[in-house]
Tab-separated table of C-alpha atoms in Angstrom:
chain	number	residue	atom	x	y	z
A	26	UNK	CA	-19.578	10.830	-15.269
A	27	UNK	CA	-17.686	7.960	-17.235
A	28	UNK	CA	-18.533	4.392	-16.220
A	29	UNK	CA	-15.883	2.305	-14.212
A	30	UNK	CA	-14.250	0.074	-16.476
A	31	UNK	CA	-11.761	-2.693	-15.183
A	32	UNK	CA	-8.772	-2.485	-16.899
A	33	UNK	CA	-8.138	-6.114	-17.161
A	34	UNK	CA	-11.244	-7.108	-19.267
A	35	UNK	CA	-9.270	-4.539	-22.105
A	36	UNK	CA	-6.045	-6.350	-22.090
A	37	UNK	CA	-6.797	-9.043	-24.670
A	38	UNK	CA	-8.593	-6.458	-27.207
A	39	UNK	CA	-7.059	-7.230	-30.492
A	40	UNK	CA	-5.334	-4.004	-31.309
A	41	UNK	CA	-5.806	-4.801	-35.250
A	42	UNK	CA	-9.522	-5.139	-34.862
A	43	UNK	CA	-9.559	-2.242	-32.730
A	44	UNK	CA	-7.695	-0.106	-35.414
A	45	UNK	CA	-9.859	-1.642	-38.320
A	46	UNK	CA	-13.281	-0.429	-35.947
A	47	UNK	CA	-11.564	3.228	-35.919
A	48	UNK	CA	-10.855	2.988	-39.692
A	49	UNK	CA	-7.327	2.280	-39.597
A	50	UNK	CA	-5.912	-0.724	-41.846
A	51	UNK	CA	-2.586	-2.137	-42.146
A	52	UNK	CA	-0.707	-1.127	-45.507
A	53	UNK	CA	1.023	-4.383	-45.715
A	54	UNK	CA	1.653	-7.657	-43.168
A	55	UNK	CA	4.642	-9.659	-42.944
A	56	UNK	CA	4.196	-12.742	-40.783
A	57	UNK	CA	2.233	-11.650	-37.628
A	58	UNK	CA	3.413	-8.152	-38.142
A	59	UNK	CA	1.067	-5.658	-39.262
A	60	UNK	CA	2.542	-2.416	-40.715
A	61	UNK	CA	0.493	0.745	-40.647
A	62	UNK	CA	0.936	4.753	-41.307
A	63	UNK	CA	1.056	6.009	-38.320
A	64	UNK	CA	-2.207	7.296	-36.668
A	65	UNK	CA	-0.851	9.023	-33.679
A	66	UNK	CA	1.185	11.884	-35.947
A	67	UNK	CA	1.711	13.722	-38.899
A	68	UNK	CA	3.527	11.610	-41.409
A	69	UNK	CA	4.343	12.115	-45.377
A	70	UNK	CA	2.448	8.423	-45.644
A	71	UNK	CA	5.436	7.146	-47.577
A	72	UNK	CA	6.742	4.611	-45.319
A	73	UNK	CA	4.659	2.721	-42.555
A	74	UNK	CA	6.365	3.191	-39.006
A	75	UNK	CA	3.680	1.852	-36.781
A	76	UNK	CA	3.596	-1.738	-36.210
A	77	UNK	CA	1.182	-4.189	-34.401
A	78	UNK	CA	2.173	-7.559	-33.475
A	79	UNK	CA	-0.489	-10.384	-32.844
A	80	UNK	CA	1.531	-12.040	-30.971
A	81	UNK	CA	1.800	-10.550	-27.413
A	82	UNK	CA	-1.070	-7.944	-28.772
A	83	UNK	CA	1.327	-4.882	-28.555
A	84	UNK	CA	2.436	-2.076	-30.786
A	85	UNK	CA	5.213	0.575	-31.602
A	86	UNK	CA	5.353	3.570	-33.446
A	87	UNK	CA	9.346	3.825	-34.878
A	88	UNK	CA	8.721	7.366	-35.684
A	89	UNK	CA	8.607	8.408	-32.097
A	90	UNK	CA	6.184	9.541	-29.598
A	91	UNK	CA	3.317	12.233	-30.120
A	92	UNK	CA	2.652	15.058	-27.465
A	93	UNK	CA	1.682	12.150	-24.925
A	94	UNK	CA	5.374	10.658	-24.909
A	95	UNK	CA	3.786	7.020	-25.387
A	96	UNK	CA	5.436	5.409	-28.445
A	97	UNK	CA	4.304	1.836	-27.708
A	98	UNK	CA	2.451	-0.489	-25.005
A	99	UNK	CA	-0.720	-2.263	-25.155
A	100	UNK	CA	-4.458	-1.122	-26.052
A	101	UNK	CA	-4.551	1.091	-22.751
A	102	UNK	CA	-1.363	3.270	-23.794
A	103	UNK	CA	-2.807	3.021	-27.492
A	104	UNK	CA	-5.945	4.557	-26.247
A	105	UNK	CA	-4.206	7.068	-24.342
A	106	UNK	CA	-1.889	8.475	-27.035
A	107	UNK	CA	-4.850	8.180	-29.744
A	108	UNK	CA	-6.988	10.196	-27.363
A	109	UNK	CA	-4.498	12.713	-25.715
A	110	UNK	CA	-7.263	15.053	-24.259
A	111	UNK	CA	-9.079	12.549	-22.539
A	112	UNK	CA	-8.745	11.644	-18.657
A	113	UNK	CA	-7.564	8.206	-18.148
A	114	UNK	CA	-10.910	7.200	-17.017
A	115	UNK	CA	-12.274	8.577	-20.271
A	116	UNK	CA	-9.508	6.663	-22.220
A	117	UNK	CA	-10.917	3.383	-20.677
A	118	UNK	CA	-14.530	4.010	-21.559
A	119	UNK	CA	-14.176	5.252	-25.185
A	120	UNK	CA	-11.946	1.893	-25.945
A	121	UNK	CA	-15.015	0.004	-24.565
A	122	UNK	CA	-17.323	1.990	-26.597
A	123	UNK	CA	-15.161	1.276	-29.562
A	124	UNK	CA	-15.051	-2.456	-29.200
A	125	UNK	CA	-18.735	-2.700	-28.693
A	126	UNK	CA	-19.621	-1.174	-31.733
A	127	UNK	CA	-21.540	-2.878	-34.348
A	128	UNK	CA	-19.199	-3.876	-36.975
A	129	UNK	CA	-22.019	-4.284	-39.664
A	130	UNK	CA	-21.926	-0.634	-39.207
A	131	UNK	CA	-18.368	0.135	-40.217
A	132	UNK	CA	-17.545	0.889	-43.551
A	133	UNK	CA	-15.158	-1.527	-45.211
A	134	UNK	CA	-14.571	-3.496	-41.844
A	135	UNK	CA	-12.566	-6.916	-42.243
A	136	UNK	CA	-12.011	-9.001	-38.926
A	137	UNK	CA	-8.511	-9.805	-38.540
A	138	UNK	CA	-6.943	-12.922	-38.746
A	139	UNK	CA	-6.440	-14.957	-35.283
A	140	UNK	CA	-3.072	-16.178	-34.587
A	141	UNK	CA	-2.052	-18.278	-31.497
A	142	UNK	CA	-0.725	-16.454	-28.542
A	143	UNK	CA	2.628	-16.465	-27.383
A	144	UNK	CA	3.140	-18.395	-23.729
A	145	UNK	CA	5.803	-15.957	-23.158
A	146	UNK	CA	3.511	-13.005	-23.382
A	147	UNK	CA	1.318	-14.298	-20.153
A	148	UNK	CA	-1.486	-15.822	-22.387
A	149	UNK	CA	-1.544	-19.045	-20.882
A	150	UNK	CA	-3.394	-20.093	-17.649
A	151	UNK	CA	-1.191	-21.119	-14.936
A	152	UNK	CA	-2.049	-23.388	-12.100
A	153	UNK	CA	-0.506	-23.289	-8.697
A	154	UNK	CA	1.311	-26.508	-7.693
A	155	UNK	CA	3.176	-25.239	-4.436
A	156	UNK	CA	4.063	-22.476	-2.198
A	157	UNK	CA	7.536	-22.426	-0.122
A	158	UNK	CA	8.998	-20.382	2.004
A	159	UNK	CA	12.119	-18.454	0.554
A	160	UNK	CA	15.336	-20.097	0.888
A	161	UNK	CA	14.980	-23.464	-0.574
A	162	UNK	CA	15.426	-22.565	-4.060
A	163	UNK	CA	18.762	-21.510	-5.175
A	164	UNK	CA	18.052	-19.739	-8.285
A	165	UNK	CA	15.433	-17.488	-6.727
A	166	UNK	CA	17.462	-16.650	-3.631
A	167	UNK	CA	20.336	-15.648	-5.584
A	168	UNK	CA	17.919	-13.409	-7.720
A	169	UNK	CA	16.603	-11.635	-4.728
A	170	UNK	CA	19.867	-11.178	-3.341
A	171	UNK	CA	21.088	-9.733	-6.644
A	172	UNK	CA	18.566	-6.858	-5.819
A	173	UNK	CA	19.028	-6.528	-2.208
A	174	UNK	CA	15.866	-7.732	-1.452
A	175	UNK	CA	16.085	-11.391	-0.033
A	176	UNK	CA	15.506	-10.251	3.898
A	177	UNK	CA	13.057	-7.597	3.540
A	178	UNK	CA	11.198	-9.899	0.886
A	179	UNK	CA	10.959	-12.693	3.531
A	180	UNK	CA	9.349	-10.258	5.790
A	181	UNK	CA	6.687	-9.039	3.750
A	182	UNK	CA	5.104	-12.303	2.744
A	183	UNK	CA	6.887	-12.990	-0.331
A	184	UNK	CA	7.259	-16.698	-1.263
A	185	UNK	CA	8.618	-19.269	-3.961
A	186	UNK	CA	5.410	-20.049	-6.143
A	187	UNK	CA	5.630	-22.954	-8.159
A	188	UNK	CA	3.106	-23.408	-11.254
A	189	UNK	CA	2.413	-25.201	-14.622
A	190	UNK	CA	0.252	-24.487	-17.607
A	191	UNK	CA	-3.220	-25.852	-17.008
A	192	UNK	CA	-4.563	-25.149	-20.634
A	193	UNK	CA	-2.009	-26.601	-22.483
A	194	UNK	CA	-1.882	-30.801	-21.475
A	195	UNK	CA	0.935	-31.246	-23.757
A	196	UNK	CA	3.563	-29.352	-21.750
A	197	UNK	CA	3.825	-30.665	-18.262
A	198	UNK	CA	7.127	-28.702	-17.321
A	199	UNK	CA	6.897	-27.049	-14.153
A	200	UNK	CA	7.844	-23.253	-13.125
A	201	UNK	CA	8.914	-21.422	-10.241
A	202	UNK	CA	8.986	-17.630	-9.531
A	203	UNK	CA	8.908	-15.058	-6.309
A	204	UNK	CA	5.394	-14.423	-5.535
A	205	UNK	CA	3.236	-12.166	-3.577
A	206	UNK	CA	-0.834	-12.162	-3.023
A	207	UNK	CA	-2.957	-9.889	-4.561
A	208	UNK	CA	-6.318	-8.496	-3.240
A	209	UNK	CA	-8.158	-11.549	-4.553
A	210	UNK	CA	-5.924	-14.252	-2.939
A	211	UNK	CA	-4.323	-14.833	-6.511
A	212	UNK	CA	-0.731	-15.036	-6.957
A	213	UNK	CA	1.357	-12.393	-8.841
A	214	UNK	CA	4.705	-13.720	-9.536
A	215	UNK	CA	7.976	-12.611	-11.270
A	216	UNK	CA	10.697	-14.924	-12.081
A	217	UNK	CA	14.657	-14.051	-12.441
A	218	UNK	CA	14.812	-13.593	-16.329
A	219	UNK	CA	11.800	-10.867	-15.719
A	220	UNK	CA	8.691	-12.835	-16.793
A	221	UNK	CA	5.615	-11.673	-15.022
A	222	UNK	CA	2.036	-13.214	-14.784
A	223	UNK	CA	-0.687	-13.864	-12.197
A	224	UNK	CA	-1.806	-17.154	-11.385
A	225	UNK	CA	-5.544	-16.826	-10.962
A	226	UNK	CA	-7.265	-12.939	-11.161
A	227	UNK	CA	-5.243	-10.414	-11.561
A	228	UNK	CA	-5.560	-7.656	-8.875
A	229	UNK	CA	-3.539	-4.752	-7.306
A	230	UNK	CA	-1.838	-5.873	-3.864
A	231	UNK	CA	-2.888	-3.748	-0.855
A	232	UNK	CA	-1.090	-3.520	2.402
A	233	UNK	CA	-2.784	-1.717	5.320
A	234	UNK	CA	-1.394	1.416	7.073
A	235	UNK	CA	-1.829	4.883	7.711
A	236	UNK	CA	-5.579	5.526	6.513
A	237	UNK	CA	-4.865	9.134	5.509
A	238	UNK	CA	-1.558	8.231	3.578
A	239	UNK	CA	-1.355	6.060	0.634
A	240	UNK	CA	1.986	5.310	-1.456
A	241	UNK	CA	1.710	3.813	-4.979
A	242	UNK	CA	3.827	1.432	-6.546
A	243	UNK	CA	4.145	-0.031	-10.335
A	244	UNK	CA	5.791	-3.282	-9.100
A	245	UNK	CA	6.300	-5.258	-5.823
A	246	UNK	CA	10.057	-4.897	-6.102
A	247	UNK	CA	9.803	-1.397	-6.250
A	248	UNK	CA	7.978	-1.092	-2.951
A	249	UNK	CA	10.084	-3.643	-1.171
A	250	UNK	CA	13.164	-1.347	-2.320
A	251	UNK	CA	11.376	1.556	-0.860
A	252	UNK	CA	10.445	-0.095	2.060
A	253	UNK	CA	14.022	-1.257	2.902
A	254	UNK	CA	15.185	2.354	2.468
A	255	UNK	CA	11.963	4.104	4.617
A	256	UNK	CA	11.598	1.441	7.307
A	257	UNK	CA	9.864	3.792	9.650
A	258	UNK	CA	7.206	4.905	7.206
A	259	UNK	CA	3.955	3.106	7.579
A	260	UNK	CA	1.527	4.369	4.802
A	261	UNK	CA	-1.142	2.380	3.161
A	262	UNK	CA	0.595	0.599	0.428
A	263	UNK	CA	-1.046	0.062	-3.137
A	264	UNK	CA	1.054	-2.260	-5.760
A	265	UNK	CA	-0.628	-2.037	-9.240
A	266	UNK	CA	1.230	-5.180	-10.293
A	267	UNK	CA	0.840	-3.680	-13.805
A	268	UNK	CA	0.762	-0.069	-14.999
A	269	UNK	CA	-2.541	-1.122	-16.787
A	270	UNK	CA	-4.357	-1.191	-13.596
A	271	UNK	CA	-4.387	2.317	-12.559
A	272	UNK	CA	-7.620	2.685	-13.846
A	273	UNK	CA	-8.948	0.244	-11.555
A	274	UNK	CA	-7.065	1.579	-8.538
A	275	UNK	CA	-7.835	5.384	-8.779
A	276	UNK	CA	-11.270	5.283	-7.106
A	277	UNK	CA	-9.265	3.668	-4.102
A	278	UNK	CA	-6.425	6.183	-4.213
A	279	UNK	CA	-8.571	9.393	-4.383
A	280	UNK	CA	-9.762	8.732	-0.953
A	281	UNK	CA	-6.556	9.310	0.774
A	282	UNK	CA	-5.508	12.798	1.765
A	283	UNK	CA	-1.701	12.053	1.008
A	284	UNK	CA	-0.999	10.491	-2.166
A	285	UNK	CA	2.796	9.749	-2.875
A	286	UNK	CA	3.599	8.255	-6.456
A	287	UNK	CA	6.256	5.950	-7.170
A	288	UNK	CA	6.298	5.103	-10.717
A	289	UNK	CA	9.115	4.257	-13.327
A	290	UNK	CA	11.139	6.952	-14.503
A	291	UNK	CA	10.244	5.978	-18.274
A	292	UNK	CA	7.660	7.348	-20.693
A	293	UNK	CA	4.720	4.762	-19.565
A	294	UNK	CA	5.220	5.610	-15.602
A	295	UNK	CA	6.074	9.205	-16.320
A	296	UNK	CA	2.595	9.675	-18.728
A	297	UNK	CA	0.707	7.524	-15.988
A	298	UNK	CA	1.815	10.016	-13.302
A	299	UNK	CA	0.625	12.745	-15.131
A	300	UNK	CA	-2.528	10.921	-15.664
A	301	UNK	CA	-3.037	10.201	-12.240
A	302	UNK	CA	-2.218	14.010	-11.285
A	303	UNK	CA	-5.175	15.026	-13.533
A	304	UNK	CA	-7.534	12.860	-11.561
A	305	UNK	CA	-6.208	13.452	-8.382
A	306	UNK	CA	-4.745	16.825	-8.385
A	307	UNK	CA	-3.051	16.628	-4.869
A	308	UNK	CA	-1.211	13.199	-5.753
A	309	UNK	CA	2.835	13.951	-5.584
A	310	UNK	CA	5.316	12.222	-8.079
A	311	UNK	CA	7.970	11.280	-6.135
A	312	UNK	CA	9.987	9.806	-8.912
A	313	UNK	CA	12.554	12.736	-8.061
A	314	UNK	CA	13.598	10.227	-5.053
A	315	UNK	CA	15.364	8.160	-7.690
A	316	UNK	CA	16.039	10.665	-10.131
A	317	UNK	CA	18.890	9.069	-12.815
A	318	UNK	CA	17.689	5.572	-12.360
A	319	UNK	CA	14.651	3.887	-13.780
A	320	UNK	CA	12.882	2.468	-10.453
A	321	UNK	CA	13.386	2.454	-6.742
A	322	UNK	CA	15.365	-0.959	-6.889
A	323	UNK	CA	17.897	0.206	-9.476
A	324	UNK	CA	18.720	2.900	-6.965
A	325	UNK	CA	18.905	0.730	-4.285
A	326	UNK	CA	21.405	-1.793	-5.877
A	327	UNK	CA	23.663	1.195	-6.786
A	328	UNK	CA	23.491	2.373	-3.029
A	329	UNK	CA	24.304	-1.395	-2.220
A	330	UNK	CA	27.128	-1.232	-4.560
A	331	UNK	CA	28.686	1.850	-3.372
A	332	UNK	CA	28.235	0.955	0.115
A	333	UNK	CA	30.074	-2.766	-0.597
A	334	UNK	CA	32.629	-0.840	-2.493
A	335	UNK	CA	33.343	1.839	0.017
A	336	UNK	CA	33.848	-1.196	2.804
A	337	UNK	CA	36.015	-3.096	0.442
A	338	UNK	CA	38.067	-0.593	-1.213
A	339	UNK	CA	38.841	1.630	1.898
A	340	UNK	CA	41.973	0.688	4.172
A	341	UNK	CA	41.113	-0.090	7.635
A	342	UNK	CA	43.324	2.732	9.075
A	343	UNK	CA	41.395	5.356	7.323
A	344	UNK	CA	38.063	4.110	8.704
A	345	UNK	CA	36.458	5.726	11.775
A	346	UNK	CA	34.430	2.877	12.708
A	347	UNK	CA	32.475	4.813	15.540
A	348	UNK	CA	31.368	7.108	12.870
A	349	UNK	CA	30.858	4.725	9.694
A	350	UNK	CA	32.319	7.353	7.803
A	351	UNK	CA	36.403	8.166	6.693
A	352	UNK	CA	38.075	10.665	9.064
């Protein structure tokens, strides 16, 4: 049986080094971009279509996805696409095995050049400076209102978090975001520009509920959106806080009799829902509830906009207030 691997320990592995260990080397390099012939598909080997960025430690196959449906991402997505027949847990173990290989035994192994990491990719260490109740920061208040989540966020222990970069003394700037705590008591956060990271140890967020029923979400905003639309449902909630945390959470998820999965309607989300189905056959992919939308929050925002338009655009004399709809 595969060993347990914490996904968080894999996220900083150099993809260039990982590929070198597998015998794949770039055919050219421009700046911080490494260009390869795709090792995920059959190609003519005339034009390199696979790119790896040192900054951000991510990759993309411009020629499209293979049978897995994955064409970009980080080290875990690459491993999943590279070994499509392995389970999610087996992929994590395989990545770790490759990284533990003695490079002296790898023919023509060349260590990749290391570049400074990009702070916008979450590679800086963040230090918490303050935590406040929602409502004091105009930008964050408007951000949550724009997503239709301000009131429910207040009821679900979402806060305003203020932080700085503790490993960059030359940068004394202070930042702010909406934050929630994970299982370690650390703060997961996201700002109005879409930047997400963690202050402290990365982890899942767990909200205790029905011990026989679990609902699994990629992000906290998706959970809040679902809860707003389903106020009477109280399953145990697991928020991954990053899709790459799925392997870490699988052992907890499989202990529940009923497993509902609410991942994004995109390639990584669908692929991870399929991987979870392999590991936990009784899990149910419920992304059909927001079919046509990327996630539950997109559906919520559209529902709210539609309701607002109905109220603002319908003449008063045509509205049956007792029933809440047109006559």
